Coordinates of C-alpha atoms in Angstrom, one line a residue:
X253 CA -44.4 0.3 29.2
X254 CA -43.2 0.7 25.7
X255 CA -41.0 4.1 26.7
X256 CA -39.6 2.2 29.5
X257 CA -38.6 -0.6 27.3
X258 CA -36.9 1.7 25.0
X259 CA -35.3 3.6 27.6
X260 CA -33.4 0.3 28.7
X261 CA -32.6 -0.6 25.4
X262 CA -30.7 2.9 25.1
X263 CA -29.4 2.8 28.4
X264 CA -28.1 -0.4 27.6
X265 CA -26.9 0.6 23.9
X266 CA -25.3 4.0 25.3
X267 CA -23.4 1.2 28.0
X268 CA -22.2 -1.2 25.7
X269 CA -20.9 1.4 23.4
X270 CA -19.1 3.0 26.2
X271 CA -17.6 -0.5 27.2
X272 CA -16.6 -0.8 23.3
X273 CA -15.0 2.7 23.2
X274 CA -12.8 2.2 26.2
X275 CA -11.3 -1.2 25.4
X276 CA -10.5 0.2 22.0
X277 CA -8.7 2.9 23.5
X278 CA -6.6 1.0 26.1
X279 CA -5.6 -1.3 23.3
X280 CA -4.6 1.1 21.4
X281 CA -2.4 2.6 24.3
X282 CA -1.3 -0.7 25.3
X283 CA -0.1 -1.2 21.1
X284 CA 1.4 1.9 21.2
X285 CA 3.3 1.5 24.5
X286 CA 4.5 -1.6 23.5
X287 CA 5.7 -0.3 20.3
X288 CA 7.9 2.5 22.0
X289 CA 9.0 0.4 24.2
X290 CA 10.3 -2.1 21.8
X291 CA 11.6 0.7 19.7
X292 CA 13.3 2.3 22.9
X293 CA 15.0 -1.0 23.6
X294 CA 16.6 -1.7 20.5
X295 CA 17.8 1.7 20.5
X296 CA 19.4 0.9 23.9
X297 CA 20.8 -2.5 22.4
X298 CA 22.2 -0.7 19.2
X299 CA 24.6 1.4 21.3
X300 CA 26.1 -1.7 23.0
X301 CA 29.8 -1.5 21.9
X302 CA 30.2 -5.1 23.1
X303 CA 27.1 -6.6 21.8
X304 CA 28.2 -5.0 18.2
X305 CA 31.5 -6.8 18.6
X306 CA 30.0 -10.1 19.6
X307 CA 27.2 -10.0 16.3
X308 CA 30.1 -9.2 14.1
X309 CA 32.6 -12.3 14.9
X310 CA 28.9 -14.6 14.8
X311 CA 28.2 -13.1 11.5
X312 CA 31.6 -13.0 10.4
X313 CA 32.5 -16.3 8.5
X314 CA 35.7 -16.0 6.6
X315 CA 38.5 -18.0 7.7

């Protein structure tokens, strides 16, 4: 009884980890998706000649 009792309790601890290991890893991918994504956008954004134009005149205060 006692080695099928500690058979469950390292099927169960080899499980759990397993469960523990792969959330960790898909949000780790899902952070660094995110991350280039957001970095790929405001690359995208930076070469918009008419956005530019529009943030300088809203930034631009002198009369």
């Amino acid at each position: 009884m006692t080695s099928t009792f500690g058979g469950l309790i390292i099927l169960f601890l080899l499980y759990a980890s397993g469960a523990i290991f792969v959330t960790v890893m898909l949000a780790v991918g899902i952070a660094w998706g995110i991350r280039w994504g957001i970095t790929w956008s405001l690359k995208e954004i930076s070469r918009d000649p008419e956005l530019e134009d529009w943030i300088k005149q809203v930034f631009n205060t002198e009369k």
